[in-house]
The first five atom37 places (N, CA, C, CB, O) and aatype in JSON, in Angstrom:
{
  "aatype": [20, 20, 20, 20, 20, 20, 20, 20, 20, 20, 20, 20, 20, 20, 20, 20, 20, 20, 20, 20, 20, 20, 20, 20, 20, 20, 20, 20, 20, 20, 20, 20, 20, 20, 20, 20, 20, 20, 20, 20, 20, 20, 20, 20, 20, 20, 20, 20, 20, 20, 20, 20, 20, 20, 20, 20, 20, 20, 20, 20, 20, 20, 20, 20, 20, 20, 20, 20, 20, 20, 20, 20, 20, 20, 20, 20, 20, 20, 20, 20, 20, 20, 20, 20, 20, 20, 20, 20, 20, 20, 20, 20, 20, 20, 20, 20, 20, 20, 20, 20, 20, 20, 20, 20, 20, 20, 20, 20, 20, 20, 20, 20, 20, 20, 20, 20, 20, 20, 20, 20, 20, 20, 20, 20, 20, 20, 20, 20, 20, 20, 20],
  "atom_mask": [
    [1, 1, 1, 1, 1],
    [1, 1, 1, 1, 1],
    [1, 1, 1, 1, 1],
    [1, 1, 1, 1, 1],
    [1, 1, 1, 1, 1],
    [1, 1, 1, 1, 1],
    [1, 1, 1, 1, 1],
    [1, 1, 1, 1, 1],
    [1, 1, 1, 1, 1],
    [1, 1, 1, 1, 1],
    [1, 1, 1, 1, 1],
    [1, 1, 1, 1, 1],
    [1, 1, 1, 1, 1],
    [1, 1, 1, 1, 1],
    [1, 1, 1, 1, 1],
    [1, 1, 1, 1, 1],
    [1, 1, 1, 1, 1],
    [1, 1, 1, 1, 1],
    [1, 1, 1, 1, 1],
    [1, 1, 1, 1, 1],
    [1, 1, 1, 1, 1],
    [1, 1, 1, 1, 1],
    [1, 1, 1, 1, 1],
    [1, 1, 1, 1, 1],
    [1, 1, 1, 1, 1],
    [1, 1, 1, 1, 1],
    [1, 1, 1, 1, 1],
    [1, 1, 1, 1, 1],
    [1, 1, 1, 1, 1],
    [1, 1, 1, 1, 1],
    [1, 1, 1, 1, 1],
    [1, 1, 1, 1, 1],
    [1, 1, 1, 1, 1],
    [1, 1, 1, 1, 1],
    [1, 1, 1, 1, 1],
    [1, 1, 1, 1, 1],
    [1, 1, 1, 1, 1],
    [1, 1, 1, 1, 1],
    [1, 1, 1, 1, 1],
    [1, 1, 1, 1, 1],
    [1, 1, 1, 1, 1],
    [1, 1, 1, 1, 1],
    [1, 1, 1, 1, 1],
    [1, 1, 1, 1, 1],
    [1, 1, 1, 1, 1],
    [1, 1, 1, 1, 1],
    [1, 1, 1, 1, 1],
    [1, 1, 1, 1, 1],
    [1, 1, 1, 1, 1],
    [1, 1, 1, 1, 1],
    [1, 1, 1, 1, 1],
    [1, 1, 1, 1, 1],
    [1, 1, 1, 1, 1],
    [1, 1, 1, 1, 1],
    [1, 1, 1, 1, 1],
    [1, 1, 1, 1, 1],
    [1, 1, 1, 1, 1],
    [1, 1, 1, 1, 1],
    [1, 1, 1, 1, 1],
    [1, 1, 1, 1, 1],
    [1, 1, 1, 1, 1],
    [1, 1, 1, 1, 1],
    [1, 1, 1, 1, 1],
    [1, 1, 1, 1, 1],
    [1, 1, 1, 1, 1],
    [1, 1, 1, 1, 1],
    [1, 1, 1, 1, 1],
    [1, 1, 1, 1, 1],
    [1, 1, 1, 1, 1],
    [1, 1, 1, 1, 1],
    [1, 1, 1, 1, 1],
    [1, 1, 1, 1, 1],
    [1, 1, 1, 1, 1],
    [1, 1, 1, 1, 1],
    [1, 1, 1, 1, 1],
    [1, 1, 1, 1, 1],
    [1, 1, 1, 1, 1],
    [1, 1, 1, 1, 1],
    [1, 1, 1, 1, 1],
    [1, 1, 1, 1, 1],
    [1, 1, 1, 1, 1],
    [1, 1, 1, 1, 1],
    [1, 1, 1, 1, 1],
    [1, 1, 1, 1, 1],
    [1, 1, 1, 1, 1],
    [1, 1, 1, 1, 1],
    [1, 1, 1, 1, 1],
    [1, 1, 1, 1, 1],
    [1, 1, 1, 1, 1],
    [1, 1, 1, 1, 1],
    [1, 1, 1, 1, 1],
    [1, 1, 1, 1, 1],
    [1, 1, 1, 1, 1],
    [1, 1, 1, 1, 1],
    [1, 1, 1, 1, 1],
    [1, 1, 1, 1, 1],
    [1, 1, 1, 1, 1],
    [1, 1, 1, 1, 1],
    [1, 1, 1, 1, 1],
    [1, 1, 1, 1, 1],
    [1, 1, 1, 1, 1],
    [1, 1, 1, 1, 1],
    [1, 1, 1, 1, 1],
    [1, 1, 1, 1, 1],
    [1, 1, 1, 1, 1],
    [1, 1, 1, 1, 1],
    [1, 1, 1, 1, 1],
    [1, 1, 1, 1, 1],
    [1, 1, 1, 1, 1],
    [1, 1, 1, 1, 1],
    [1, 1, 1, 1, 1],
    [1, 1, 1, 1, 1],
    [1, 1, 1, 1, 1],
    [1, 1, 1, 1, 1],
    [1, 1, 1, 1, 1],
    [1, 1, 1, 1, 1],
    [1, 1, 1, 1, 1],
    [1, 1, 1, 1, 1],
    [1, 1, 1, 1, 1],
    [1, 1, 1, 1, 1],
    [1, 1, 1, 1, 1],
    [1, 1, 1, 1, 1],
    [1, 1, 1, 1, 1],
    [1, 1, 1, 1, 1],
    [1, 1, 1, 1, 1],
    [1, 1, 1, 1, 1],
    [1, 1, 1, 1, 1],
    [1, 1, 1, 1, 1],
    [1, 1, 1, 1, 1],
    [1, 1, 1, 1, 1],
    [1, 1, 1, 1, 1]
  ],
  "atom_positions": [
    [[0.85, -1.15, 0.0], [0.0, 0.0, 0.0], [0.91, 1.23, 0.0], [-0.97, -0.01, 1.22], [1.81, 1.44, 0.81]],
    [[0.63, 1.86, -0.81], [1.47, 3.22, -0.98], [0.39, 4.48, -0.55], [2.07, 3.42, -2.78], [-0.84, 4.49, -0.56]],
    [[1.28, 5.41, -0.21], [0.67, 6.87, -0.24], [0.67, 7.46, -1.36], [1.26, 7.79, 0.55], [1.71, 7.47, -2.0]],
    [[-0.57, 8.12, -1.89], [-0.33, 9.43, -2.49], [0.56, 10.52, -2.44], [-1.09, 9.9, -2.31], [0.75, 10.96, -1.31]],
    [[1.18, 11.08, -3.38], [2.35, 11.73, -3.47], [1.8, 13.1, -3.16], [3.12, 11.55, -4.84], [1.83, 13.59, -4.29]],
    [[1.35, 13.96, -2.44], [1.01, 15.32, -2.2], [1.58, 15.81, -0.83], [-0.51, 15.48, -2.25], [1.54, 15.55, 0.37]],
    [[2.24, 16.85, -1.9], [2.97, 18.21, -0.94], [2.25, 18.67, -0.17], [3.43, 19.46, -1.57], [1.1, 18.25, -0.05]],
    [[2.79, 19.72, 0.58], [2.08, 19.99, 1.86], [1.56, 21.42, 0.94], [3.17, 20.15, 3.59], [0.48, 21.91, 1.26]],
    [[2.28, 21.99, -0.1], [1.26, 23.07, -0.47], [0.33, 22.59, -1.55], [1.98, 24.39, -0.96], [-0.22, 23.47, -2.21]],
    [[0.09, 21.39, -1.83], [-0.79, 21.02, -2.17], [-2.09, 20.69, -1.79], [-0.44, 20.53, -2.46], [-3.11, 20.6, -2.47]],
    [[-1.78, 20.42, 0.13], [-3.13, 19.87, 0.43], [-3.81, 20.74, 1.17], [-3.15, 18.63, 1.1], [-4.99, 20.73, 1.5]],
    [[-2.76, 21.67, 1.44], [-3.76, 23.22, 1.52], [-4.37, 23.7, 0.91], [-3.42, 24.22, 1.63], [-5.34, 24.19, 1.49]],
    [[-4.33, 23.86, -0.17], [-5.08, 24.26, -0.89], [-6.83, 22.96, -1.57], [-3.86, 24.76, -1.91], [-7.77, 23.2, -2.33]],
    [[-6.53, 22.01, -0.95], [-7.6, 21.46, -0.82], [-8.57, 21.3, 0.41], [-7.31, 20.54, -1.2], [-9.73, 20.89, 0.38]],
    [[-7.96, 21.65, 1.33], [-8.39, 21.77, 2.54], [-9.55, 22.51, 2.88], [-7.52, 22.18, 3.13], [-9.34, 23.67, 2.54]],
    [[-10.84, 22.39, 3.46], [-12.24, 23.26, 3.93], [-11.5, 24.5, 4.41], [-13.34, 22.48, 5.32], [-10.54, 24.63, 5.17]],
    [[-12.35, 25.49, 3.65], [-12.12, 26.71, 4.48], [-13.17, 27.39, 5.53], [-11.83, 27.69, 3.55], [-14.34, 27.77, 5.57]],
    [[-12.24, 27.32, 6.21], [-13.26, 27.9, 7.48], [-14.36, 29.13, 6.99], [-12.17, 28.67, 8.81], [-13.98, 30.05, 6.27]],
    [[-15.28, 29.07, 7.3], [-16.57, 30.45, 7.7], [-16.68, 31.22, 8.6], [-17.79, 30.18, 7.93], [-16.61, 30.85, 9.77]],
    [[-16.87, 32.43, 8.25], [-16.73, 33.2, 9.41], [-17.64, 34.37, 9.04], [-15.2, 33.59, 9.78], [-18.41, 34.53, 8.1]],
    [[-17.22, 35.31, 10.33], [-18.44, 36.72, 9.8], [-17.06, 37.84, 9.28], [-19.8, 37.71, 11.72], [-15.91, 37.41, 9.25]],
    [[-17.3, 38.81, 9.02], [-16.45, 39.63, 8.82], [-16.99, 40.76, 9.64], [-16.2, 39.82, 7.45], [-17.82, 41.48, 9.07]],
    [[-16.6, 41.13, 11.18], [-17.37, 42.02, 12.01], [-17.27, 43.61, 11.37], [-16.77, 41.91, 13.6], [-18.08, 44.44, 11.79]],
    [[-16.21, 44.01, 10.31], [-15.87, 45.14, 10.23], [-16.9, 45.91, 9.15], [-14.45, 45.1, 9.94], [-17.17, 47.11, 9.06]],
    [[-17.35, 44.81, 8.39], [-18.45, 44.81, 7.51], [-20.05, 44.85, 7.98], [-18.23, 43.65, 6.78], [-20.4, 43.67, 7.83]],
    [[-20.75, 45.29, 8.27], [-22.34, 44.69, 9.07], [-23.24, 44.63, 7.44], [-23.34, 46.3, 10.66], [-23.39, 45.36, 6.46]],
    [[-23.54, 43.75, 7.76], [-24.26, 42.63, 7.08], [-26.45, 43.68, 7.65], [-23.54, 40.31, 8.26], [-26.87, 43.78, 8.8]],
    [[-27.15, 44.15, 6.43], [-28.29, 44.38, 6.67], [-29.18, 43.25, 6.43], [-28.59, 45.41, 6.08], [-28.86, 42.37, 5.62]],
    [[-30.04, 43.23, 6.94], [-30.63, 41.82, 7.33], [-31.28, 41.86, 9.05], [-29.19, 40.55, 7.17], [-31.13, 42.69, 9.95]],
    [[-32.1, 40.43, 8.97], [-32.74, 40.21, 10.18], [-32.19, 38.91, 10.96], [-34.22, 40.11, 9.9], [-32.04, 37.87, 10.32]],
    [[-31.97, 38.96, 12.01], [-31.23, 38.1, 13.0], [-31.84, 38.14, 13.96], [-29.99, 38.36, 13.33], [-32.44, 39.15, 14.3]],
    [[-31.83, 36.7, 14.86], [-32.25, 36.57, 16.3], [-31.39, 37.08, 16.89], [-32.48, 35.36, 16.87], [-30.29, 37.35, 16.39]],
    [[-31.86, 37.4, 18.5], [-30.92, 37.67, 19.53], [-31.35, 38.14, 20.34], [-30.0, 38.26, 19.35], [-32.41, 38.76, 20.32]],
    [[-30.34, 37.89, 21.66], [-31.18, 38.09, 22.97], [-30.81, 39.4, 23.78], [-30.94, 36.81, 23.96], [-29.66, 39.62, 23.39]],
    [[-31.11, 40.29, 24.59], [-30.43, 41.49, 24.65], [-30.04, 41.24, 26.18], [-31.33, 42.9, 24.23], [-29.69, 42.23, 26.83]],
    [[-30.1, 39.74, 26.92], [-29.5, 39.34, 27.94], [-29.47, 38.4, 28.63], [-29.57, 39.85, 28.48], [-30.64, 38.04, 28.78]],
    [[-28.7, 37.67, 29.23], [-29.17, 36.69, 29.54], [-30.12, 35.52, 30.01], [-28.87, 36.79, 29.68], [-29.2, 34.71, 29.9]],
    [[-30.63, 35.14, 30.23], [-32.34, 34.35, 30.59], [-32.96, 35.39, 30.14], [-32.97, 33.92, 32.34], [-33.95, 35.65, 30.82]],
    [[-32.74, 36.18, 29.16], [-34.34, 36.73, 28.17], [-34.42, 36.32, 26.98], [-34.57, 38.33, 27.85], [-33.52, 35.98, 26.21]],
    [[-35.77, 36.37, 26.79], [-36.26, 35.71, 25.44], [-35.69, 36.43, 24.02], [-37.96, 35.8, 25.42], [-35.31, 37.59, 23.84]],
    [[-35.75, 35.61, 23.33], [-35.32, 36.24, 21.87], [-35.99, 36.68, 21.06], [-34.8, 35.58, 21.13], [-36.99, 36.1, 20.64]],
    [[-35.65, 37.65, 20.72], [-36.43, 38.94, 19.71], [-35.21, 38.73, 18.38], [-36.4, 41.11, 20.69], [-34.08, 38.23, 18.28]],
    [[-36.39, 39.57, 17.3], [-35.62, 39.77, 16.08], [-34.79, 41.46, 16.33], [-36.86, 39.67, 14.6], [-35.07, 42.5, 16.92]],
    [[-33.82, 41.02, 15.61], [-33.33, 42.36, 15.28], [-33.46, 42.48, 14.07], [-32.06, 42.69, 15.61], [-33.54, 41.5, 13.33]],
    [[-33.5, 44.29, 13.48], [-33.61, 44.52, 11.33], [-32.39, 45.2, 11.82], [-35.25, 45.78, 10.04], [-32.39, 45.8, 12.9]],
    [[-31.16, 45.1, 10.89], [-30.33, 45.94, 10.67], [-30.26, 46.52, 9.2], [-29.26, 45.41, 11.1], [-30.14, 45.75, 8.25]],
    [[-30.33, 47.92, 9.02], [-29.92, 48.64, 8.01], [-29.28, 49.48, 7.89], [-30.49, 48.94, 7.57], [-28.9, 49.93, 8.97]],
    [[-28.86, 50.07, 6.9], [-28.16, 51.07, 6.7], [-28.82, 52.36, 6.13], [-27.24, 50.64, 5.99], [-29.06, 52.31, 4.92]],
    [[-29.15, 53.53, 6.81], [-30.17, 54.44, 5.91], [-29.36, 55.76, 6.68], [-32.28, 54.2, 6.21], [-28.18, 55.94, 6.96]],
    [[-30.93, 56.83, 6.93], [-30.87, 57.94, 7.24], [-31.64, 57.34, 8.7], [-31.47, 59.1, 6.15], [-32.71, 56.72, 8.77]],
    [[-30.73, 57.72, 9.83], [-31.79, 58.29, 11.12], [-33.05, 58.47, 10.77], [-31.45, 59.67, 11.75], [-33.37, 59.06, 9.73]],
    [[-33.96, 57.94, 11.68], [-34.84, 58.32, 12.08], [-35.26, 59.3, 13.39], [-35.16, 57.44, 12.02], [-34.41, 59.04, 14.23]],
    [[-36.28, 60.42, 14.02], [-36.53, 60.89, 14.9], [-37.28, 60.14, 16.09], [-36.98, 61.76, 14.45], [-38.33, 59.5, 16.15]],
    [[-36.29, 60.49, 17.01], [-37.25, 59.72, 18.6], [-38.22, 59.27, 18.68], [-37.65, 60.38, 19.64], [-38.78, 58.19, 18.81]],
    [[-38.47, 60.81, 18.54], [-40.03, 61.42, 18.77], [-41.22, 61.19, 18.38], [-40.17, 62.4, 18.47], [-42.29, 60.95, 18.94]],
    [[-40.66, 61.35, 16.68], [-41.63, 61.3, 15.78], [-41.49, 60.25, 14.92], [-41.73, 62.41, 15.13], [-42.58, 59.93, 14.45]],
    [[-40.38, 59.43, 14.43], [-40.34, 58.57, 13.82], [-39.84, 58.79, 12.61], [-41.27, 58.1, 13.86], [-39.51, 57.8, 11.96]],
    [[-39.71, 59.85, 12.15], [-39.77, 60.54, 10.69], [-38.49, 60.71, 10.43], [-40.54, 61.93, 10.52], [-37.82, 61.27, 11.29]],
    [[-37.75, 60.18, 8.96], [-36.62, 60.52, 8.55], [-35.67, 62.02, 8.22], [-36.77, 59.9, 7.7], [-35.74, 62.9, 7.36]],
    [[-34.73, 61.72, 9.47], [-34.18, 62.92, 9.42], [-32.99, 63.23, 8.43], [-33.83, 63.16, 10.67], [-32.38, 62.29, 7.92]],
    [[-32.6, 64.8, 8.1], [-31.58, 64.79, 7.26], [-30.44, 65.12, 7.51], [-31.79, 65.32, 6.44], [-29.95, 66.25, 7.44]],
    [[-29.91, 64.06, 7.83], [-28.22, 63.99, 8.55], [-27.49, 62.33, 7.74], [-28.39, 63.76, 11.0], [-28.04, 61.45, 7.07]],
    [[-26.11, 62.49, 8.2], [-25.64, 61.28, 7.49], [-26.03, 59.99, 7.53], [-24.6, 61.14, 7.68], [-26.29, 59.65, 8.69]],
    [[-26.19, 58.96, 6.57], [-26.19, 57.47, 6.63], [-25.64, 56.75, 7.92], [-25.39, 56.99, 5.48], [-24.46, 56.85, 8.25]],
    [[-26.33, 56.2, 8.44], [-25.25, 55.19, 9.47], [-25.75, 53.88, 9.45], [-25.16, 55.62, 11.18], [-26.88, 53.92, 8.97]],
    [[-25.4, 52.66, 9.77], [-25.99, 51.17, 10.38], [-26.78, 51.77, 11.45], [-24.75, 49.91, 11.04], [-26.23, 52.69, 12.06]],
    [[-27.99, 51.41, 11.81], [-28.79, 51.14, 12.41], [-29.77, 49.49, 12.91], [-29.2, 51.97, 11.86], [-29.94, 48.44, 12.31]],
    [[-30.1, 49.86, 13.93], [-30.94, 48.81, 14.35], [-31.9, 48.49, 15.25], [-30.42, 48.18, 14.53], [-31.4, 48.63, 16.37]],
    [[-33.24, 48.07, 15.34], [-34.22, 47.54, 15.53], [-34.62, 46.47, 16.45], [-34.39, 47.34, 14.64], [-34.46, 45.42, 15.82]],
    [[-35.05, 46.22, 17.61], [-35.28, 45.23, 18.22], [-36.37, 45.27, 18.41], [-34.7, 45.02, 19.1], [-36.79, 46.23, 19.06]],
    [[-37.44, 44.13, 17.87], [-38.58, 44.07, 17.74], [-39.45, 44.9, 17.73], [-38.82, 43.53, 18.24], [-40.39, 45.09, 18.51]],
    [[-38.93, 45.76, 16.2], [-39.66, 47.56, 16.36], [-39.31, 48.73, 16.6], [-40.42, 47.82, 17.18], [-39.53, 49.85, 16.15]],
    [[-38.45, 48.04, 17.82], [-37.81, 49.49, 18.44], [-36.56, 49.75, 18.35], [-37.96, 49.69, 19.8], [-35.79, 48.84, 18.68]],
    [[-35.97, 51.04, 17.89], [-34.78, 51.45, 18.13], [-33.77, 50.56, 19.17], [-35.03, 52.76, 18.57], [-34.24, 50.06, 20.2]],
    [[-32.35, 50.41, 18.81], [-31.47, 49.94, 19.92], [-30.12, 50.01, 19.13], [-31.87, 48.35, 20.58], [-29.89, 49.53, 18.01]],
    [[-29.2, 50.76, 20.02], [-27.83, 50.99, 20.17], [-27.41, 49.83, 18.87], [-27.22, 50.68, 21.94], [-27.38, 48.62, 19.1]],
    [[-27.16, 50.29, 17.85], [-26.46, 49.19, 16.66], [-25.15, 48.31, 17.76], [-25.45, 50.41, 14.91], [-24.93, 47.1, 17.86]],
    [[-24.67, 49.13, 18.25], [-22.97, 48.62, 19.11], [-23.52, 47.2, 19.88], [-22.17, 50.12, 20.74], [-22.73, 46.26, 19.99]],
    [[-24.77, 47.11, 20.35], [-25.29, 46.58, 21.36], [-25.58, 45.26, 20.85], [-26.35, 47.31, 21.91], [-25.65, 44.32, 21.64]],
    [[-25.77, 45.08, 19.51], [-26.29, 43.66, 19.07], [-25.22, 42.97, 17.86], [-27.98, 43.86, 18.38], [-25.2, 41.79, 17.49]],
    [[-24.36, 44.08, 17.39], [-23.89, 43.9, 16.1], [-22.69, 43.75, 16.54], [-24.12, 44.91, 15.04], [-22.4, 44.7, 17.25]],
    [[-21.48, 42.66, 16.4], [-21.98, 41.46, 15.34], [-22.32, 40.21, 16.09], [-20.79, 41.03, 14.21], [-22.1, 39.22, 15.39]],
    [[-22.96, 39.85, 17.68], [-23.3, 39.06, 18.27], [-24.71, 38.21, 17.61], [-23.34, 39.69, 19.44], [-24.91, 37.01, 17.76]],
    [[-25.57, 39.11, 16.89], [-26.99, 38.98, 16.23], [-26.32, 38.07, 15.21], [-27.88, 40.5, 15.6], [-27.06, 37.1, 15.02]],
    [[-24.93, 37.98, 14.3], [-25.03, 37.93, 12.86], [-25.12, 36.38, 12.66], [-23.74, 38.69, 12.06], [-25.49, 36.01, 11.55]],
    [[-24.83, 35.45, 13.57], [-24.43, 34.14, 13.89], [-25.81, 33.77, 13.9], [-23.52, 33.86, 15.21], [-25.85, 32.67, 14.45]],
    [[-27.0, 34.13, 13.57], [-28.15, 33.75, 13.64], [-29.39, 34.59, 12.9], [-28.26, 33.64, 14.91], [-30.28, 35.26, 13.43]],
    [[-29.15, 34.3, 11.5], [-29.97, 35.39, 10.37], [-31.35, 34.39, 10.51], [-29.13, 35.57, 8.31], [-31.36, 33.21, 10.87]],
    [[-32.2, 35.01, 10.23], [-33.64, 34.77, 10.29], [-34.22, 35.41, 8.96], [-34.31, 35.42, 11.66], [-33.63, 36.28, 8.32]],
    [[-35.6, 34.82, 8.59], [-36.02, 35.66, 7.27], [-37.21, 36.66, 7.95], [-36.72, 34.51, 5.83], [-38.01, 36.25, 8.79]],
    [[-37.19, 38.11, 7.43], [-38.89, 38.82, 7.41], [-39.6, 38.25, 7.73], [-39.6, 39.22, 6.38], [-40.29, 38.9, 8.51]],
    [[-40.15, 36.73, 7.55], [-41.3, 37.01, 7.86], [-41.25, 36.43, 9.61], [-42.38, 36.31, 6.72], [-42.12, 36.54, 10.47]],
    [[-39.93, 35.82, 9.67], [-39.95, 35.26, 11.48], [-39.75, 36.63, 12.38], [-38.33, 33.96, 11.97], [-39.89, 36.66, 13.6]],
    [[-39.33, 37.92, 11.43], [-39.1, 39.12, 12.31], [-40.58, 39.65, 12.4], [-37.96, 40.28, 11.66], [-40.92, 40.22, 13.43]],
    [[-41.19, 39.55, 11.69], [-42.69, 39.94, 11.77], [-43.36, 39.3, 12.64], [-43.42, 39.78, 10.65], [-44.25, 39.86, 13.27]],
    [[-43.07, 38.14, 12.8], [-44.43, 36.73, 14.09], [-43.31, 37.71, 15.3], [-44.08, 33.59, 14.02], [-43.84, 38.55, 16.04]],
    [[-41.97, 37.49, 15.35], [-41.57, 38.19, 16.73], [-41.99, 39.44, 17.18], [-40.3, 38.35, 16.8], [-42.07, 39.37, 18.41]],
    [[-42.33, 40.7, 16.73], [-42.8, 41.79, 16.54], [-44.13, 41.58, 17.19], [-42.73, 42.19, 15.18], [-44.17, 41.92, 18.37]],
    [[-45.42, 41.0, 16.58], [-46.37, 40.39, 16.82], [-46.54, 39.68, 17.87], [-46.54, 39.87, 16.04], [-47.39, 40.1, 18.65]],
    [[-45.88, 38.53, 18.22], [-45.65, 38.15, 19.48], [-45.57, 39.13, 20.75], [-44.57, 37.53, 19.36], [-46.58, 39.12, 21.46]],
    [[-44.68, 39.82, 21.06], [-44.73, 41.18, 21.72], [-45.05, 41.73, 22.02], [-44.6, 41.78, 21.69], [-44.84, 42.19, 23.14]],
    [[-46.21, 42.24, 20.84], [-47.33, 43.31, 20.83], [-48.19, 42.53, 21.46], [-47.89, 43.93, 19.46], [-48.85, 42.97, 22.4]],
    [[-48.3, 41.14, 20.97], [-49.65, 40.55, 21.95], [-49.42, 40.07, 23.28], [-50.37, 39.31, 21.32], [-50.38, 39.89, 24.03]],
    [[-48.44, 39.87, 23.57], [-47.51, 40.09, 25.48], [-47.73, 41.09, 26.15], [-45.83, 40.28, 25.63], [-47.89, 41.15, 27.37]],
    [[-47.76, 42.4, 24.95], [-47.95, 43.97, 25.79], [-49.43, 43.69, 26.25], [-47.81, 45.69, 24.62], [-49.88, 43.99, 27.35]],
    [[-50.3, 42.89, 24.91], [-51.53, 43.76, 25.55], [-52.58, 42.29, 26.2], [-52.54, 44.98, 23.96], [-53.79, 42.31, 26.4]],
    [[-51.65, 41.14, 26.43], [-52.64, 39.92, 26.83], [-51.81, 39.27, 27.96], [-53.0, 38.72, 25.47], [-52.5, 38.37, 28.43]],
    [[-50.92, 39.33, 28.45], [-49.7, 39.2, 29.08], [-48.89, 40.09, 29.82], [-49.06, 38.87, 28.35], [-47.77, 39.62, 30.02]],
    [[-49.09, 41.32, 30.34], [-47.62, 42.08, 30.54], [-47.23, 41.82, 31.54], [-47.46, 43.46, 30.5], [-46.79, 42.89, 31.97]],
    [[-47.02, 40.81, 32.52], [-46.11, 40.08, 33.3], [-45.31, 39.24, 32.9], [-46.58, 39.53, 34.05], [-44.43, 38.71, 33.58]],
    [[-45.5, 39.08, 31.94], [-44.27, 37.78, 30.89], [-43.14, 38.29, 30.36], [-44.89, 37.08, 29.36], [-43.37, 39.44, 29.99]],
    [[-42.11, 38.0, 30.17], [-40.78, 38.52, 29.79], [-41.25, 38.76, 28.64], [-39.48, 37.68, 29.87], [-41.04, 39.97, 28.55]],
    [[-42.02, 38.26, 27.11], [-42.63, 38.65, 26.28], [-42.87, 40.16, 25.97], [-43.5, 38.03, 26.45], [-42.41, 40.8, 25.03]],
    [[-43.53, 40.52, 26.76], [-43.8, 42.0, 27.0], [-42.74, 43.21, 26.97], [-44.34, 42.04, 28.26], [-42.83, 44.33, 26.47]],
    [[-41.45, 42.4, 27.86], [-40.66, 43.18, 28.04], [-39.36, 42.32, 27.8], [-40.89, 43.84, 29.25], [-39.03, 41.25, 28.3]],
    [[-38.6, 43.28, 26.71], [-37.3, 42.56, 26.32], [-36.21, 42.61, 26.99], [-36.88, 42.88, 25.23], [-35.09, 42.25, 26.62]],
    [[-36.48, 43.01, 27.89], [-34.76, 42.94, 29.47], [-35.55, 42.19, 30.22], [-34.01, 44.78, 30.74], [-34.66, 41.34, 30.18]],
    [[-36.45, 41.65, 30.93], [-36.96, 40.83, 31.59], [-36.34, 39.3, 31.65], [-38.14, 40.93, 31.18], [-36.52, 38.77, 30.56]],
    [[-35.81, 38.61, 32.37], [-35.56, 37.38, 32.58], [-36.94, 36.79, 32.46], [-34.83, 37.15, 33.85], [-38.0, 37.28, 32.83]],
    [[-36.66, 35.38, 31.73], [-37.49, 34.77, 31.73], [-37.79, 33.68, 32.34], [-37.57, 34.72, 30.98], [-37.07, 32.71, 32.11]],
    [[-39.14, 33.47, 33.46], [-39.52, 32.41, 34.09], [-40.42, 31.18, 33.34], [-40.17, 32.98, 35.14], [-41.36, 31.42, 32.59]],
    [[-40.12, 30.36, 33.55], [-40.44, 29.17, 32.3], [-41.44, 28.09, 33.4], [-38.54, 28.14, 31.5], [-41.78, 26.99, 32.95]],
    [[-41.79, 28.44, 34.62], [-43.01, 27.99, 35.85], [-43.87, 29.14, 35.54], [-42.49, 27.95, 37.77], [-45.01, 28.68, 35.47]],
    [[-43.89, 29.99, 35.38], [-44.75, 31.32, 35.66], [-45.88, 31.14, 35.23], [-44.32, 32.57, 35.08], [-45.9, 30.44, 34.22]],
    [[-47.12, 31.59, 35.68], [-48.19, 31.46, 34.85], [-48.58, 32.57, 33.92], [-49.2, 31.19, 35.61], [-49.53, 32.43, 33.16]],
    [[-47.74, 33.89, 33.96], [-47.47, 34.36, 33.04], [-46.74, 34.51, 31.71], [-47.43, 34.74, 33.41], [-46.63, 35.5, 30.99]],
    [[-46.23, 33.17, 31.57], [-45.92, 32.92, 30.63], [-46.44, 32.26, 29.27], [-45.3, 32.6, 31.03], [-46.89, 31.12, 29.33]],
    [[-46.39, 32.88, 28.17], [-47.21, 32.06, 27.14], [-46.95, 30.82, 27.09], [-47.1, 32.44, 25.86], [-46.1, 30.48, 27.91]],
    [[-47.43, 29.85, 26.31], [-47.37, 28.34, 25.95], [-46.23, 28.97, 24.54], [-49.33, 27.32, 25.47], [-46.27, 30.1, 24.06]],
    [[-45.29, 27.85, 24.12], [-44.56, 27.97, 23.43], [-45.08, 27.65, 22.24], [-43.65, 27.49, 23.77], [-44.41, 28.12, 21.32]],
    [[-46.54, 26.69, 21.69], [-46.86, 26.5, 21.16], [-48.46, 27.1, 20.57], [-46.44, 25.69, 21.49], [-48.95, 26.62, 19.55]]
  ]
}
């Protein structure tokens, strides 16, 4: 039984290349993620546009930046990006999460659901059914 004759810069170059994110780059798109520990997971939207206002919501006219979204709401881009990117999701699972939420605020608001820094109790009877 013989070996195959291959160099060592040969079998590098056949070798799997690893995957990775490129953090320096942010990637727009929708991703899970949690904003702490034992809390539930929300979608994040990341884009790249014009600011929006606090207040009002309305696009303001100042420079482009990455921005981002946690289930709706505004949140610190620094805060999720690139921890979110390891877990892309499509529109329409950022939409049921969104939804989910809204119906925690208004059928639930003792459930971590309701509120996205809330630890979540998984005995509680405020907690939804997962199903």
């Amino acid at each position: 039984m013989s070996r195959a004759q291959i160099t060592y810069a040969d079998a590098r170059s056949t070798a799997p290349q690893a995957a990775g994110i490129d953090v320096e780059k942010p990637v727009a798109g929708y991703f899970r993620f949690r904003l702490g520990r034992d809390t539930v997971r929300g979608g994040v939207r990341i884009w790249f546009g014009p600011p929006h206002d606090p207040v009002t919501g309305e696009e303001m006219d100042r420079s482009w930046r990455w921005q981002a979204e946690f289930d709706g709401e505004p949140i610190d881009f620094d805060r999720c990006w690139p921890a979110c990117a390891k877990d892309p999701i499509s529109e329409a699972d950022y939409c049921a999460m969104i939804n989910r939420r809204a119906w925690a605020r208004q059928h639930a608001p003792d459930s971590a659901y309701a509120t996205p820094t809330a630890t979540i109790d998984l005995l509680s009877r405020s907690h939804p059914l997962p199903f």
